[in-house]
CSV table of C-alpha atoms and ligand atoms in Angstrom, one decimal:
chain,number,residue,atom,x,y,z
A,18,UNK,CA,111.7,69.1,104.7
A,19,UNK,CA,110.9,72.6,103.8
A,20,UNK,CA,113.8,75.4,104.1
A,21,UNK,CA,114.4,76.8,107.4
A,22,UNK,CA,114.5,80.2,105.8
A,23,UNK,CA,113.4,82.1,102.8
A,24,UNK,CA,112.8,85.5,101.3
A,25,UNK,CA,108.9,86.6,101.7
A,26,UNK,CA,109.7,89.6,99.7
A,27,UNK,CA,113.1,91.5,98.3
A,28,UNK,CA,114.2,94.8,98.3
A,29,UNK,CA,112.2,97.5,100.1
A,30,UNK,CA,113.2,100.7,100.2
A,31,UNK,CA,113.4,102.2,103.9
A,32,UNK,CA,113.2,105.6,104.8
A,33,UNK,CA,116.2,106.4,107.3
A,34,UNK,CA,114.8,110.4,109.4
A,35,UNK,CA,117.9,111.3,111.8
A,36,UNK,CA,116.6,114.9,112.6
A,37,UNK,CA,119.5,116.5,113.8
A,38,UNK,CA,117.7,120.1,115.1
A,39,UNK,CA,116.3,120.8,118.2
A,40,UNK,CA,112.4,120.6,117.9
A,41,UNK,CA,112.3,123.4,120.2
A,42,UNK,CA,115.0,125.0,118.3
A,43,UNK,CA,118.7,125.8,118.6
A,44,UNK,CA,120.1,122.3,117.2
A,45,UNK,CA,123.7,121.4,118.5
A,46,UNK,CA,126.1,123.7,116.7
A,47,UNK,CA,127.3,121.9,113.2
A,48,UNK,CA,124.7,119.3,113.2
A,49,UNK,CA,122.6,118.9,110.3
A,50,UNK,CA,119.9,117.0,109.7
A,51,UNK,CA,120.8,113.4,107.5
A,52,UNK,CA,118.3,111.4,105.2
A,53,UNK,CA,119.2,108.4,104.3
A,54,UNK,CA,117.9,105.3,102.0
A,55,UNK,CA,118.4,101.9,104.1
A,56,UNK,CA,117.4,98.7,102.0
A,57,UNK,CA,115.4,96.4,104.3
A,58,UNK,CA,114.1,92.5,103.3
A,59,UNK,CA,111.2,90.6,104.9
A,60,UNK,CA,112.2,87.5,105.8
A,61,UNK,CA,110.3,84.5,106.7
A,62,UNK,CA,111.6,82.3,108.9
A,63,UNK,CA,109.7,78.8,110.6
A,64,UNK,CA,106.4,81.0,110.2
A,65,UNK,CA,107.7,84.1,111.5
A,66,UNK,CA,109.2,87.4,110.0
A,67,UNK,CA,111.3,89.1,111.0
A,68,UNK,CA,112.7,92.7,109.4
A,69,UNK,CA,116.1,93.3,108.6
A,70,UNK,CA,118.0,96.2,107.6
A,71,UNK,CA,121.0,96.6,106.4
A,72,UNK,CA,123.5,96.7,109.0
A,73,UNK,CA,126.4,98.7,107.7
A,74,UNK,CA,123.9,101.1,106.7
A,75,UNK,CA,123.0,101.7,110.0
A,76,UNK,CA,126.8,101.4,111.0
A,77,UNK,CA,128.1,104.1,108.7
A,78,UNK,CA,124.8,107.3,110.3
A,79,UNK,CA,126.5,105.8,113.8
A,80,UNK,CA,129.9,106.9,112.2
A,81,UNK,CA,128.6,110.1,111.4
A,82,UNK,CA,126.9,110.9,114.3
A,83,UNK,CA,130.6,109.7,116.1
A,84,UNK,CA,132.1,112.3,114.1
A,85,UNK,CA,129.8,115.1,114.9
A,86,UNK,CA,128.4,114.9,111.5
A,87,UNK,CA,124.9,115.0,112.9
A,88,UNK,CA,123.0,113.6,115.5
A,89,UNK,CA,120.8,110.5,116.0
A,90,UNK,CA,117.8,111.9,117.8
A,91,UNK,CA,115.4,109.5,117.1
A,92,UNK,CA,115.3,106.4,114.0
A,93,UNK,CA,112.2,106.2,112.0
A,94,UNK,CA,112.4,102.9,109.7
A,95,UNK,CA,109.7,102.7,107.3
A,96,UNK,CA,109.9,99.6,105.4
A,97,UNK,CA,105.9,99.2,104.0
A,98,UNK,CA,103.6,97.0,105.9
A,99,UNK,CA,104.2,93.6,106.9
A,100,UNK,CA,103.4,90.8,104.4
A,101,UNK,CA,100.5,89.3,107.1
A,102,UNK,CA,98.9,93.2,106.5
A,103,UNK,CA,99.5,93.7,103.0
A,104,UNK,CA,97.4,90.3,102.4
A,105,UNK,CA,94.8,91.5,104.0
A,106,UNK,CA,94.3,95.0,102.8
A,107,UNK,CA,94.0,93.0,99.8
A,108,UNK,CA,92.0,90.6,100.9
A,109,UNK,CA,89.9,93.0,103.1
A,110,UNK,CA,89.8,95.1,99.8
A,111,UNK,CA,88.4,92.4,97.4
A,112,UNK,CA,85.8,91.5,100.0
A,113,UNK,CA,85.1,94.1,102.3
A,114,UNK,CA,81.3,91.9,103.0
A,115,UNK,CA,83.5,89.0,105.1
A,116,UNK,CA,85.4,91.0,107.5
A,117,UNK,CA,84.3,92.6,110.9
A,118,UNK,CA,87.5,95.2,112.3
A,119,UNK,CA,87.8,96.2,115.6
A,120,UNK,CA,90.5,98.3,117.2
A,121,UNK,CA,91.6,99.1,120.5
A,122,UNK,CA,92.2,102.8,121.3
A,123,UNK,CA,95.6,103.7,123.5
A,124,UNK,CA,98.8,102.2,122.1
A,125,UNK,CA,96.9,101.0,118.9
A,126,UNK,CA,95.3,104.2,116.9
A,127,UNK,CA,97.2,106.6,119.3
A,128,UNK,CA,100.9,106.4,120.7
A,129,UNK,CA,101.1,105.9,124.5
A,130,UNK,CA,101.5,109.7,126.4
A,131,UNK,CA,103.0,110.2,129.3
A,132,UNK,CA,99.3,110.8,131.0
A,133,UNK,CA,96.4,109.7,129.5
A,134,UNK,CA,95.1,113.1,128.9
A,135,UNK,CA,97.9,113.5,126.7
A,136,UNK,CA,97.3,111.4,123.7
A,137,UNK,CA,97.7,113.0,120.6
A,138,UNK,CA,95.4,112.5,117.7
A,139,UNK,CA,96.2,112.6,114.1
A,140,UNK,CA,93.6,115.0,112.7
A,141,UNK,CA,92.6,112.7,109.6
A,142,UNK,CA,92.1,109.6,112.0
A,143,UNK,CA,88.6,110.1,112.5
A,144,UNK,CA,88.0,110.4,108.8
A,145,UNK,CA,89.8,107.6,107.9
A,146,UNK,CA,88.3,104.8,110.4
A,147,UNK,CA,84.9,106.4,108.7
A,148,UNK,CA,86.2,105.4,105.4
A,149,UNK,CA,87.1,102.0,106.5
A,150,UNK,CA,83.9,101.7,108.4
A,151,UNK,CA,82.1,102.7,105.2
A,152,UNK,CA,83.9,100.2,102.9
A,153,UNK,CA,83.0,97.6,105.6
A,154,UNK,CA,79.2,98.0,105.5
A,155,UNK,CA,79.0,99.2,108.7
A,156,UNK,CA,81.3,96.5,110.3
A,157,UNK,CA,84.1,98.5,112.5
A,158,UNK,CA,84.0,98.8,116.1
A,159,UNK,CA,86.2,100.2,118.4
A,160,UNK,CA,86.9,98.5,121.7
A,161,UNK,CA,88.8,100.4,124.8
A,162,UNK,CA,89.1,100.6,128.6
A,163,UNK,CA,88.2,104.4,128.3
A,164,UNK,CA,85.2,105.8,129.2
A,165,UNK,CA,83.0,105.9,125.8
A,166,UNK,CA,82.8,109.8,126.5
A,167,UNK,CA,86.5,109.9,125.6
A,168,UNK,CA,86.5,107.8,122.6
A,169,UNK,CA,83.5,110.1,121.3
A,170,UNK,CA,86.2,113.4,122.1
A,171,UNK,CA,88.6,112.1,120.4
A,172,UNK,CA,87.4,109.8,116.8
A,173,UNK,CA,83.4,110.4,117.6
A,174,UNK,CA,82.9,112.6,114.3
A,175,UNK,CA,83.4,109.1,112.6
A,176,UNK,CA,80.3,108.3,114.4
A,177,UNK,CA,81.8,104.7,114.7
A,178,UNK,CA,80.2,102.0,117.2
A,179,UNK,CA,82.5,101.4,120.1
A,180,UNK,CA,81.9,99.6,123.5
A,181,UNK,CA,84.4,101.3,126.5
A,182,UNK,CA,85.0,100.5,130.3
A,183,UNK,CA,86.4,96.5,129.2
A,184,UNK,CA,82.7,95.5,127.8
A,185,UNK,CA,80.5,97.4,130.3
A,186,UNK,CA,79.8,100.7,128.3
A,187,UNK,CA,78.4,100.1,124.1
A,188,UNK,CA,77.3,103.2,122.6
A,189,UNK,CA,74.7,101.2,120.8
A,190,UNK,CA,71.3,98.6,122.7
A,191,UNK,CA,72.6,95.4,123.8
A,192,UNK,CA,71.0,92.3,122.5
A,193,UNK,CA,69.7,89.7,124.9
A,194,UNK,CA,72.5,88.3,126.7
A,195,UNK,CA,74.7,91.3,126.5
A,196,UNK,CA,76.8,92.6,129.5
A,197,UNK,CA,76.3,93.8,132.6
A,198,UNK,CA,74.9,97.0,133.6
A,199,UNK,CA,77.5,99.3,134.6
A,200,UNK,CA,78.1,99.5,138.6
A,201,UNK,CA,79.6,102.1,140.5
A,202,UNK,CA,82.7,100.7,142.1
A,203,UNK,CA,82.0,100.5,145.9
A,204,UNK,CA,82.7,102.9,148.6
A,205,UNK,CA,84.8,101.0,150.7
A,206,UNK,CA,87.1,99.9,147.5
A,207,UNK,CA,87.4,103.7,146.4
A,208,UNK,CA,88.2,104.3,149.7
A,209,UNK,CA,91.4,102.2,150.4
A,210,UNK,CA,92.5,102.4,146.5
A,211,UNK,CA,92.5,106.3,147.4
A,212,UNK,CA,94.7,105.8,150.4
A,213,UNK,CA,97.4,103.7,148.3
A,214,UNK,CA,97.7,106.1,145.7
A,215,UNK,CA,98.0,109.0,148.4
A,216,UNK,CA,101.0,107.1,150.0
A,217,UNK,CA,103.1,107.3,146.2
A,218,UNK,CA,103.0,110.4,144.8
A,219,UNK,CA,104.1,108.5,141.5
A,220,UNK,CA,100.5,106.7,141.4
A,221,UNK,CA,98.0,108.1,139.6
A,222,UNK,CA,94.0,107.4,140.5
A,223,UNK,CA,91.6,107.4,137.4
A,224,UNK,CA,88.3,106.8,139.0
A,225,UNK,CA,86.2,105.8,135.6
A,226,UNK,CA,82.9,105.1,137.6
A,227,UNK,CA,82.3,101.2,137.4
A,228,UNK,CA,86.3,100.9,136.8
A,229,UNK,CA,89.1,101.9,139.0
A,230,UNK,CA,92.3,102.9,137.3
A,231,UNK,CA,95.8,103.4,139.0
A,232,UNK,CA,98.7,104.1,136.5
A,233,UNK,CA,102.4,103.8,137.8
A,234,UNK,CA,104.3,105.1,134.8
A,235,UNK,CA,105.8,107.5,136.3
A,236,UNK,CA,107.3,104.8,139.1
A,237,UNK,CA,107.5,101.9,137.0
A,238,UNK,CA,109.4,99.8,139.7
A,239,UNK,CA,106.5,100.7,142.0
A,240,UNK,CA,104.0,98.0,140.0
A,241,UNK,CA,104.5,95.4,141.8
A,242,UNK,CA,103.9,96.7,144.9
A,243,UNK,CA,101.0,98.2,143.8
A,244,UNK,CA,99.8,94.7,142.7
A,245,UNK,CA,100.4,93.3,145.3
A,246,UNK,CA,98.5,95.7,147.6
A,247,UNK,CA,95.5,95.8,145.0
A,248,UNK,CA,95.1,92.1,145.5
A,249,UNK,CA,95.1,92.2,149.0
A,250,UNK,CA,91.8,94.8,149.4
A,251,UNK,CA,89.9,92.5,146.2
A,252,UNK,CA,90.2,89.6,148.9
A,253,UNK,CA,90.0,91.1,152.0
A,254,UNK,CA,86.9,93.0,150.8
A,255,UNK,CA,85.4,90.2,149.1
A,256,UNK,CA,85.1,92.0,145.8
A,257,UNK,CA,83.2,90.8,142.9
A,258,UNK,CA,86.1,92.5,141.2
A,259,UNK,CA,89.1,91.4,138.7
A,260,UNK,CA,92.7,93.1,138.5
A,261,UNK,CA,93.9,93.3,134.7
A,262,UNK,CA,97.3,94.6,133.9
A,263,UNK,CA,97.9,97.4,131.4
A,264,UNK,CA,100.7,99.1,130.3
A,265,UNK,CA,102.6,100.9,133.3
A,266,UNK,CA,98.7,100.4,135.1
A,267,UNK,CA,96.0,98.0,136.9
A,268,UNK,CA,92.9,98.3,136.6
A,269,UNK,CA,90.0,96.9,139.1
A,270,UNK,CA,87.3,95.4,137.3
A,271,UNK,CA,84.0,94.1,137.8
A,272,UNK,CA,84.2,90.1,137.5
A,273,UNK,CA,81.7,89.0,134.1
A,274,UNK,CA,82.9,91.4,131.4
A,275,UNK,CA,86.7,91.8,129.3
A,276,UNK,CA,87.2,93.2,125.8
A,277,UNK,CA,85.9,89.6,125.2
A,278,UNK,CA,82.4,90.0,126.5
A,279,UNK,CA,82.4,93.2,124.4
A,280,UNK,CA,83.8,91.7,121.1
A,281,UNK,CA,81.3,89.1,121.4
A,282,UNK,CA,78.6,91.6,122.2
A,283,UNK,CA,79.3,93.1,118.6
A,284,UNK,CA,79.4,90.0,116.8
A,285,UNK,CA,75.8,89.1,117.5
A,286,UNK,CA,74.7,92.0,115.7
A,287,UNK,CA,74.4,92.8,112.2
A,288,UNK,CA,76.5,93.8,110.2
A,289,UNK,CA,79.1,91.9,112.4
A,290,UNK,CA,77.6,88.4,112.8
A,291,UNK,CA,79.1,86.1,110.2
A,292,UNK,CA,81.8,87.5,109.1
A,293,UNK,CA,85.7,87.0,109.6
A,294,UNK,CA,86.5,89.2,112.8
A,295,UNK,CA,90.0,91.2,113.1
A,296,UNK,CA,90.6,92.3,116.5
A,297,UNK,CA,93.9,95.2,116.7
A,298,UNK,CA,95.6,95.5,119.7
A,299,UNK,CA,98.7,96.5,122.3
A,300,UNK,CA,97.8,95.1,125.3
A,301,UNK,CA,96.9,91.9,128.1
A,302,UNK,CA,93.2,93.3,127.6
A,303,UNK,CA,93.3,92.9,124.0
A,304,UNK,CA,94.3,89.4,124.6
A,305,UNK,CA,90.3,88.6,126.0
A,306,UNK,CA,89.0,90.1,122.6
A,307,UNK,CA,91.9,88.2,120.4
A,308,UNK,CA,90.6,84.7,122.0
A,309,UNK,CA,86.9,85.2,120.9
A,310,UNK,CA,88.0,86.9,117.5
A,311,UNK,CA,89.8,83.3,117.4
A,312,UNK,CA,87.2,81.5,118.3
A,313,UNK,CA,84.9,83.2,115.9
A,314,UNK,CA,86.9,81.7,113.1
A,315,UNK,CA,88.9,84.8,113.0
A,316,UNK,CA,92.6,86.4,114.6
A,317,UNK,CA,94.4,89.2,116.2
A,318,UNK,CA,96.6,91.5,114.5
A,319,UNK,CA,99.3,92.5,117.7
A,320,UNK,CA,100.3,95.8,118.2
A,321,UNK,CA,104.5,95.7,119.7
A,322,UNK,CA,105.5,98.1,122.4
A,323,UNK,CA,105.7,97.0,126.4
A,324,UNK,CA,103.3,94.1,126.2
A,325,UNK,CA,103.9,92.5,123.3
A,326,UNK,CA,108.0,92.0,122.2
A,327,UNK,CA,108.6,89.1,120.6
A,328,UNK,CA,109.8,91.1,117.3
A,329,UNK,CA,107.5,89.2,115.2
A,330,UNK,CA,104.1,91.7,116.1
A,331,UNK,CA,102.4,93.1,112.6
A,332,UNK,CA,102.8,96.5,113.8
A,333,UNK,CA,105.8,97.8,115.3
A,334,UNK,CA,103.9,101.1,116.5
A,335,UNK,CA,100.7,102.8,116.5
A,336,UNK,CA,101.7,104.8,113.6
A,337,UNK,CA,101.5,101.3,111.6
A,338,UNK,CA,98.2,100.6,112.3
A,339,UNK,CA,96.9,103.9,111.0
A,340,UNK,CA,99.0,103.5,108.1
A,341,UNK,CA,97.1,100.4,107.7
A,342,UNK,CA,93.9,102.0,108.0
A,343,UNK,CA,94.7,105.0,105.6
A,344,UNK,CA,95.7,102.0,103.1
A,345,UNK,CA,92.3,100.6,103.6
A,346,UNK,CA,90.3,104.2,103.3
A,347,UNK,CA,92.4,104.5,100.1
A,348,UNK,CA,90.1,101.6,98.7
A,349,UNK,CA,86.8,102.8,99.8
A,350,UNK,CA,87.2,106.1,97.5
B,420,LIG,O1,91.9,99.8,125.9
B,420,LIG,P1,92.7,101.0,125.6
B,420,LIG,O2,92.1,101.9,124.6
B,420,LIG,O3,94.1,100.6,125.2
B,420,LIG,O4,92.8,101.8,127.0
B,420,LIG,C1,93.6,101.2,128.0
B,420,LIG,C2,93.9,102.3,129.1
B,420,LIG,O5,94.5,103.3,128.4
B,420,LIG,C3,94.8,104.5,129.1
B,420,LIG,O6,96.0,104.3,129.8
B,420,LIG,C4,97.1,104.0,128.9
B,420,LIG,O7,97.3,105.1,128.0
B,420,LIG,C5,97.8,106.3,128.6
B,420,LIG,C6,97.9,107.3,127.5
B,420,LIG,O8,98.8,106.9,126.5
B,420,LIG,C7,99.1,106.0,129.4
B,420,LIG,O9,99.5,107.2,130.0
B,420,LIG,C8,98.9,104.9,130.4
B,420,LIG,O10,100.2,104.6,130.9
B,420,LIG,C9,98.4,103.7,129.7
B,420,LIG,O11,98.1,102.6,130.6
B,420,LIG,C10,93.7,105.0,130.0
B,420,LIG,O12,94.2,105.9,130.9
B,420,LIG,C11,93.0,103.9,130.7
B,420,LIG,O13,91.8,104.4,131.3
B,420,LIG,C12,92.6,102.8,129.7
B,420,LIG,O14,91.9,101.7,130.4
């Protein structure tokens, strides 16, 4: 029988940021901003890892912070990339020709915002999904609920190929067989979704054409009411229509097409078809795409946050999976 536990790989060492200022200045009067060096391990245990840091480490900046020493603000814990991404970045490196990568957009490249019109963008993003896309032959495609317009605003000067709206919009021709032409949602659904979100002013209505959007962030204990009364128009108007769960939103779709239909849609084309396809992602939508990446002899790389918590995810944040990106540019120079 194989030990229940063993050590993946030793001594990292882990960045520890407890900014102490106010970023809009005027920090709390004798705190001062505290660097510190944590030592982390990977450990592997029955097929999962898990990070650990040291404890007393984190015990003794608690101390401090106790004593008025500074102040925690925020814990930044950088302890490299996960052993499941540093194999492949060297795998992906070493044979850039068998891998297809495909990335969702919100909660994946880009922290989740507050409004979706918030998102902040790292300036070199763009670049560096061309780099990747580059050192791929072509093979990187980006796969979203927005609107394609957006994903053009914000990472179009990488002039990447990208499918929005869950599989309805591509931003290249469909081959035979591709997904369904994008529809309008109908009158009489706009029309009673409109008079839900009007009765919570927490609810937010993103009308995205075919797609019908209603984020609850800002009343999170409002979602299942929301659900509940989004599922009761779908079958009292005899939709041809879907809910999916998002993070802190529904969205009504059009039955026939999922981040599924659109990862397949890209993996009949050249330079995707026949190779290993790597599907990144945050969220229940991602999911769709992460079962035909399987199927397609390939996997999904999860993405933690309010979907996915088991612990165990490849990347704890967004900021992860652009550090895995940059990692990857750095091999196409
Ligand atoms: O497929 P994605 O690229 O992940 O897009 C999914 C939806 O993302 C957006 O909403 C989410 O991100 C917002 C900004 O961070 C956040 O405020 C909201 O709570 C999230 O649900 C977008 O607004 C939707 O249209 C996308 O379908």
């Amino acid at each position: 029988m194989s030990a229940p536990c063993s050590y993946r790989s030793h001594q990292r060492t882990v960045d520890h940021r407890v900014p102490t200022a106010d970023h809009r200045g005027g920090g709390r009067r004798g705190n001062r901003a505290a660097d510190t060096a944590l030592s982390g391990y990977w450990v592997e245990a029955r097929g999962r890892y898990l990070r650990v840091v040291f404890a007393v480490q984190v015990w003794i900046e608690r101390g401090r912070e106790a004593a008025g020493r500074c102040r925690v603000r925020r814990m930044l814990v950088r302890s490299g990339p996960h052993p499941v991404l540093a194999e492949l970045t060297a795998q992906i490196a070493a044979r850039p020709d068998r891998y297809a990568l495909f990335s969702d957009f919100d909660g994946t490249l880009v922290e989740i915002a507050e409004r979706p019109e918030e998102v902040m963008v790292p300036v070199d993003l763009a670049a560096n999904l061309g780099r990747v896309r580059q050192m791929l032959g072509g093979a990187l495609g980006i796969i979203t609920g927005r609107p394609l317009r957006q994903v053009e605003e914000y990472i179009g000067a990488a002039g990447l190929e990208a499918s929005g709206l869950h599989g309805i919009e591509f931003n290249f021709p469909l081959t035979a067989g591709g997904s369904p032409a994008t529809r309008e949602a109908p009158h009489d659904l706009i029309a009673e979704v409109v008079k839900i979100v009007a009765a919570e002013p927490g609810f937010r209505l993103e009308n995205k054409g075919a797609i019908l959007t209603v984020h609850f962030r800002q009343v999170p204990a409002a979602g299942g009411r929301l659900r509940a009364a989004l599922e009761e128009i779908i079958d009292r108007l005899k939709l041809d229509h879907h809910l999916k769960d998002g993070r802190a939103v529904i969205e009504i779709i059009p039955n026939g097409t999922s981040k599924g239909t659109a990862l397949a849609e890209f993996m009949r084309r050249t330079p995707y078809a026949g190779r290993v396809p790597v599907m990144m992602g945050d969220d229940k939508a991602d999911e769709d795409a992460f079962a035909v990446a399987q199927e397609a002899g390939g996997f999904g790389l999860k993405v933690a946050g309010e979907h996915f918590r088991s612990g165990d995810e490849p990347f704890r944040h967004a900021g992860e999976v652009r550090d895995f990106i940059a990692a990857l540019a750095a091999h196409s120079r």
